Coordinates of N, CA, C and O in Angstrom, one line a residue:
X30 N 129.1 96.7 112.1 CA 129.4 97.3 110.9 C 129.6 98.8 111.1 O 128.8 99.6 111.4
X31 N 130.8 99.0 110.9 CA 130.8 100.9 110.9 C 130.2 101.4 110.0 O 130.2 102.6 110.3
X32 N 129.4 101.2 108.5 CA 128.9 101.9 107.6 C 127.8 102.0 107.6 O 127.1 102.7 106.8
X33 N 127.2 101.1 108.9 CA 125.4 100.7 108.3 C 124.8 101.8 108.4 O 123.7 101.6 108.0
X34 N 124.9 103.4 109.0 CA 124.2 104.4 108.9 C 124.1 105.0 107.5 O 123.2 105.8 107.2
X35 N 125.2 104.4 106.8 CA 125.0 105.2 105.1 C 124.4 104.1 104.6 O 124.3 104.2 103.4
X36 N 123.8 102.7 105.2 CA 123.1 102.5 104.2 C 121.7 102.8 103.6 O 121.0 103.2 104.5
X37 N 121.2 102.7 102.3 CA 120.3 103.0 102.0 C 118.9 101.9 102.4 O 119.1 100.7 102.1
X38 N 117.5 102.0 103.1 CA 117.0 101.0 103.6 C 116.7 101.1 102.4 O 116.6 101.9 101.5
X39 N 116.3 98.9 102.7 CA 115.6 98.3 101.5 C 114.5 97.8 101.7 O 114.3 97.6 102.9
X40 N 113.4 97.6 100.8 CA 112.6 96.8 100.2 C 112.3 95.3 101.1 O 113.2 94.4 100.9
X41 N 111.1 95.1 102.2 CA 111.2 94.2 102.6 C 111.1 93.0 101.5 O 111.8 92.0 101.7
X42 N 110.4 93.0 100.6 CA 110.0 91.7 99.6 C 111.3 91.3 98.6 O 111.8 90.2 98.6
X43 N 111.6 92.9 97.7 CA 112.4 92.4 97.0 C 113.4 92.5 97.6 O 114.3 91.9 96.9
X44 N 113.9 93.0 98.7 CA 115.7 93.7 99.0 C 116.2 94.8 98.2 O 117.4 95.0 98.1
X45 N 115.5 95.3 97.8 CA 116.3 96.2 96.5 C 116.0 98.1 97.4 O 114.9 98.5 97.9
X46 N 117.3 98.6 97.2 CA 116.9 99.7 97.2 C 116.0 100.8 97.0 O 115.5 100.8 95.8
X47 N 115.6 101.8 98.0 CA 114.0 102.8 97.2 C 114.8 103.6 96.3 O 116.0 103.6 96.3
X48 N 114.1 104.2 95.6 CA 114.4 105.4 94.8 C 114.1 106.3 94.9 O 113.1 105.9 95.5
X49 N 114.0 107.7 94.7 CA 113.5 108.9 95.1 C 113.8 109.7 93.6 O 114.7 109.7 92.8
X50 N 112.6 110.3 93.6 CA 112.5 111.3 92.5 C 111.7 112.8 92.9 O 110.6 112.6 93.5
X51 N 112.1 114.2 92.6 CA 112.2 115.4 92.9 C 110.9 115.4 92.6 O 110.1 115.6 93.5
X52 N 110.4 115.3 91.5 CA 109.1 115.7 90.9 C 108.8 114.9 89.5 O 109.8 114.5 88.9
X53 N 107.4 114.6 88.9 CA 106.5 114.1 87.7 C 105.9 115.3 87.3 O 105.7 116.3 87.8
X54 N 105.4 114.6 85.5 CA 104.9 115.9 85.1 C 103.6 115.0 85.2 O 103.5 113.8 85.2
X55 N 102.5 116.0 85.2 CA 101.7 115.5 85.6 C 100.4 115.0 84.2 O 99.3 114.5 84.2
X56 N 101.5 115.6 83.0 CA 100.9 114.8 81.8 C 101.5 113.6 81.6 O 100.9 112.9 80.8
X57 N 103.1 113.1 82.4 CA 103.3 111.8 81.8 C 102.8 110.7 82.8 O 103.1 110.8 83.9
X58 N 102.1 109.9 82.5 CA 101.4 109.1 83.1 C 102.2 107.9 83.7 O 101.9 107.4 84.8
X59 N 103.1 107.6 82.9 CA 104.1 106.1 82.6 C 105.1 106.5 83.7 O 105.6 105.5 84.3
X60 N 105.6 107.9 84.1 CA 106.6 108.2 84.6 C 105.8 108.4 86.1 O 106.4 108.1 87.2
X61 N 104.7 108.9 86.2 CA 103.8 108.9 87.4 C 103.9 107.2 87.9 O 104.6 106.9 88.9
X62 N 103.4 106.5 87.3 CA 103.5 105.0 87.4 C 104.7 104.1 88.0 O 104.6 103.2 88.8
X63 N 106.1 104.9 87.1 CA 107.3 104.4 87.4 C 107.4 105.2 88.9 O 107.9 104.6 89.8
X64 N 107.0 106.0 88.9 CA 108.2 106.8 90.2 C 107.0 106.0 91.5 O 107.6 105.6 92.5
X65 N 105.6 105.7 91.3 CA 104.7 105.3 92.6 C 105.5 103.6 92.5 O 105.5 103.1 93.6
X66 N 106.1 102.8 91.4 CA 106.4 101.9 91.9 C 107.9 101.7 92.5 O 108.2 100.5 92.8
X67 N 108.5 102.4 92.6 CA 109.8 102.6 92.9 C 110.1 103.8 94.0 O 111.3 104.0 94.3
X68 N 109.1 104.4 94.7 CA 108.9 104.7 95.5 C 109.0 103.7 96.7 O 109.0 102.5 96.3
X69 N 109.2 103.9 98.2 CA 109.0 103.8 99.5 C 107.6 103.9 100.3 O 107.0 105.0 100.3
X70 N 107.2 102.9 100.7 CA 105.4 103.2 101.3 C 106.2 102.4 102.8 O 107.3 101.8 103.0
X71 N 105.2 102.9 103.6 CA 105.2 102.2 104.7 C 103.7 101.7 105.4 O 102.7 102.3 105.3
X72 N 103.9 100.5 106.0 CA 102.7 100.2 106.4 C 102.3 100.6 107.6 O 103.4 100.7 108.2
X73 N 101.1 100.9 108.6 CA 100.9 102.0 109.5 C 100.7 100.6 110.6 O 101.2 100.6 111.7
X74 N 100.0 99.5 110.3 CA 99.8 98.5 110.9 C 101.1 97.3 111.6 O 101.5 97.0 112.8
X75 N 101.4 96.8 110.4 CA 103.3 96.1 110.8 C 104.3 96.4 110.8 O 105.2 95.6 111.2
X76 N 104.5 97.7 110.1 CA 105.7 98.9 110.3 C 106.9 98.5 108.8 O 107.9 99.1 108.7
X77 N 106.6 97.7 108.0 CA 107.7 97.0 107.1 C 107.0 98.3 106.0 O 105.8 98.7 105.9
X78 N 108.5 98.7 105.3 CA 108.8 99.5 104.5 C 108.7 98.6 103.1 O 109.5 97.6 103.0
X79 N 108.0 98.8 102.1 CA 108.1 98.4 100.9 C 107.9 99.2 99.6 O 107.3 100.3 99.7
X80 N 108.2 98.7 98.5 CA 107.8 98.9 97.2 C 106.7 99.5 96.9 O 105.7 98.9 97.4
X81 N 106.1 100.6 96.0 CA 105.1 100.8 95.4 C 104.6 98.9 94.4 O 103.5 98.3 94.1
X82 N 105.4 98.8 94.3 CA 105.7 97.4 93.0 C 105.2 96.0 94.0 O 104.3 95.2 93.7
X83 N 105.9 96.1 94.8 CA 105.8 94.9 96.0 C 104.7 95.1 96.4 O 104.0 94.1 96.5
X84 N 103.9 96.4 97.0 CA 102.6 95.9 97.4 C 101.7 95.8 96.4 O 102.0 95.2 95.3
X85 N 100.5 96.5 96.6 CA 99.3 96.8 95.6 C 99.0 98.3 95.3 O 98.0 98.8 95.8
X86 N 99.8 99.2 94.3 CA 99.2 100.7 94.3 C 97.6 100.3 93.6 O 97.4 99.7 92.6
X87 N 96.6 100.9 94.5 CA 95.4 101.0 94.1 C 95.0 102.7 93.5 O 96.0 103.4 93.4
X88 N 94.2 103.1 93.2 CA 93.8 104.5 92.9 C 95.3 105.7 93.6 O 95.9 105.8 94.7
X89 N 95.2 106.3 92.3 CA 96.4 107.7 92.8 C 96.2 109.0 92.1 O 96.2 109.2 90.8
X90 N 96.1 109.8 93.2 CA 96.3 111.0 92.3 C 97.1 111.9 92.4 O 98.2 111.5 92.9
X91 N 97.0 113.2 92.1 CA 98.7 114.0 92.3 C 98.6 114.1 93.4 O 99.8 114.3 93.6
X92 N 97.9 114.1 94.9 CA 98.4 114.1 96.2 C 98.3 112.6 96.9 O 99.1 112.4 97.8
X93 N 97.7 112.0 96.6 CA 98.1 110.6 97.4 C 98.2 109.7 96.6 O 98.7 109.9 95.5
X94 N 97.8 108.3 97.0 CA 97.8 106.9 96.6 C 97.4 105.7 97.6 O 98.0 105.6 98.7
X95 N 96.3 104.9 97.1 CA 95.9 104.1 97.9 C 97.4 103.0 97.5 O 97.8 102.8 96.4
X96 N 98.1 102.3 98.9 CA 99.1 101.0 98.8 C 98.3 99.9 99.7 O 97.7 100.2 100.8
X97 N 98.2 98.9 99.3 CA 97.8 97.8 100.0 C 99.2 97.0 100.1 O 99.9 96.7 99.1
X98 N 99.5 96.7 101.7 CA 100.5 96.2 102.0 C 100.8 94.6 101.8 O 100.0 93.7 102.0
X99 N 102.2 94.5 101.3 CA 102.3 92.8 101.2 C 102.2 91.9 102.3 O 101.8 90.7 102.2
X100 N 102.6 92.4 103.5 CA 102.7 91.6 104.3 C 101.3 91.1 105.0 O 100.7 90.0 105.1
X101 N 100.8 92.5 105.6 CA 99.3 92.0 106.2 C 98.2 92.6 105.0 O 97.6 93.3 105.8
X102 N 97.9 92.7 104.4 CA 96.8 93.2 103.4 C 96.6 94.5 104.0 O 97.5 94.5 104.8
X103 N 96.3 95.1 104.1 CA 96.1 96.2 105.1 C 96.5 97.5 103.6 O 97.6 97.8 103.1
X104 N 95.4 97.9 103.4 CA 95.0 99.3 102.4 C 95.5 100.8 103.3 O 94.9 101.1 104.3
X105 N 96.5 101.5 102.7 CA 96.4 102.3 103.4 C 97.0 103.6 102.4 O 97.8 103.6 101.4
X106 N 96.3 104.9 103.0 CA 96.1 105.9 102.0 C 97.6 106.4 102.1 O 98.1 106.5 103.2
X107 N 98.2 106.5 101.1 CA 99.7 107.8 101.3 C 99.6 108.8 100.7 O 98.9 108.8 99.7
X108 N 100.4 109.9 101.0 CA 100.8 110.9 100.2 C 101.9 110.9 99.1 O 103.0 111.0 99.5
X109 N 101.8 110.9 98.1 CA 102.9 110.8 96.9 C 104.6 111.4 97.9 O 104.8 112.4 98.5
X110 N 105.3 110.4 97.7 CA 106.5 110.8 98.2 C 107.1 111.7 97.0 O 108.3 112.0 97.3
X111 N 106.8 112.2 95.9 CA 107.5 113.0 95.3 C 106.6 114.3 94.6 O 105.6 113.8 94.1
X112 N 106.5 115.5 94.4 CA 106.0 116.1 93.7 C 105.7 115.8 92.3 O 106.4 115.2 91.6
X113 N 104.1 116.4 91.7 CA 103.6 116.3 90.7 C 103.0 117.7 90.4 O 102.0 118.4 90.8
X114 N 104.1 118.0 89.2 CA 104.3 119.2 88.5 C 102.8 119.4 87.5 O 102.5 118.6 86.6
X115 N 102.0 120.4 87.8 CA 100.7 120.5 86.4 C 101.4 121.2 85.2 O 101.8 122.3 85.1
X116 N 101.4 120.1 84.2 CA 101.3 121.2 83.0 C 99.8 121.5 82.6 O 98.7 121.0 82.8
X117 N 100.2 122.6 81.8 CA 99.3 123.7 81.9 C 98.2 123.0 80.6 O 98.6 122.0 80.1
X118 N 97.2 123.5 80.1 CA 96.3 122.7 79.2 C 95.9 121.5 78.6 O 95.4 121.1 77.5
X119 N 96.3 120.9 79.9 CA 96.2 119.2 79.5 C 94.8 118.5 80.5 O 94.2 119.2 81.3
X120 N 94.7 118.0 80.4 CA 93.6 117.4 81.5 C 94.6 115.7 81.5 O 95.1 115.1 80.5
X121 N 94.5 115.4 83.2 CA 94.8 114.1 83.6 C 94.1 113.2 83.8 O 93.2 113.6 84.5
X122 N 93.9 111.8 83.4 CA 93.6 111.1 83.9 C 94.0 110.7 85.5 O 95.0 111.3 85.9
X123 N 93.5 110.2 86.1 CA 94.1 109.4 87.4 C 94.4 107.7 87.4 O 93.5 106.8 87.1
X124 N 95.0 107.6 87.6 CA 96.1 105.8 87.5 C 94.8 105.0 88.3 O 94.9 104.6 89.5
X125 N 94.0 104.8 87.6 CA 93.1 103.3 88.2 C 91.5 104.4 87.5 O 90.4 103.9 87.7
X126 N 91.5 105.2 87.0 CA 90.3 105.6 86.5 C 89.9 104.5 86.1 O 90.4 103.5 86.5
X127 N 88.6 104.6 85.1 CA 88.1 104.2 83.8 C 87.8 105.0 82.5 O 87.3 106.1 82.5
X128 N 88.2 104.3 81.3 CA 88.4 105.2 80.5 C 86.9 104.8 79.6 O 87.0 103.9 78.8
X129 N 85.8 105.3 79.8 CA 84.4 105.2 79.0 C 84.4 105.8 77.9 O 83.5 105.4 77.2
X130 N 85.6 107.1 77.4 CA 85.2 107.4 76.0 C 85.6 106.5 75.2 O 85.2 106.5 74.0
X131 N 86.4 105.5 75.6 CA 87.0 104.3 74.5 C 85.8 103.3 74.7 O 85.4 102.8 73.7
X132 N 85.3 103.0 75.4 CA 84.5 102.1 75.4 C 82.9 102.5 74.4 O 82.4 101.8 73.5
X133 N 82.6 103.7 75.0 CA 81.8 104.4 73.5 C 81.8 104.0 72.4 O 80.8 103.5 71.8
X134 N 83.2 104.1 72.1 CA 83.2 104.1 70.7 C 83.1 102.6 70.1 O 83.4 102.4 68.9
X135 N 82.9 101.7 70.8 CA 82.5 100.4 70.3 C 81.3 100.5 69.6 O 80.4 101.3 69.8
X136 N 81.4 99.4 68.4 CA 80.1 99.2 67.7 C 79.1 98.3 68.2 O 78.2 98.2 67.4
X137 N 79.2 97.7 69.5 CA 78.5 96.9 69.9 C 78.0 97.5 71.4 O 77.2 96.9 72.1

């Protein structure tokens, strides 16, 4: 094939293209979420490039993300492929916290 250097690598599970995004704000949480599953991980053990979606994103914060890989199980720490912008007077949660002020407030 004369083009295969422009192609974009894919997704061992699904086949689908990675996506790349410049930067998150680091109050939207949903868009933090979207961009770690649509991200690019690699695994350090069998070398297959996958999905935030396709493996397991476990705990993440604005500098890394634990991925557990699809192929061999294999947990491994990454750095956010995309920057995470602070906005200013917000406080973050982190994507796998727990949220105990909701639980408080139960009557039981």
């Amino acid at each position: 094939m004369i083009f295969s250097a422009f192609r974009k690598p894919k997704c061992i599970v699904c086949k689908r293209a990675f996506s790349s995004l410049e930067s998150v704000k680091s109050n939207d949480l949903d868009a933090m979420q979207d961009a770690l599953a649509l991200s690019q991980f690699g695994c350090e053990n069998c070398g297959v490039k996958f999905h935030g979606m396709c493996g397991k994103i476990g705990q993440a914060n604005p500098r890394s993300a634990t991925v557990t890989c699809p192929r061999c199980s294999r947990r491994i720490k990454h750095e956010l492929p995309f920057k995470v912008e602070k906005v200013e007077g917000t406080a973050t949660k982190q994507i796998g916290d727990r949220v105990d002020d909701e639980i408080s407030d139960r009557p039981y």
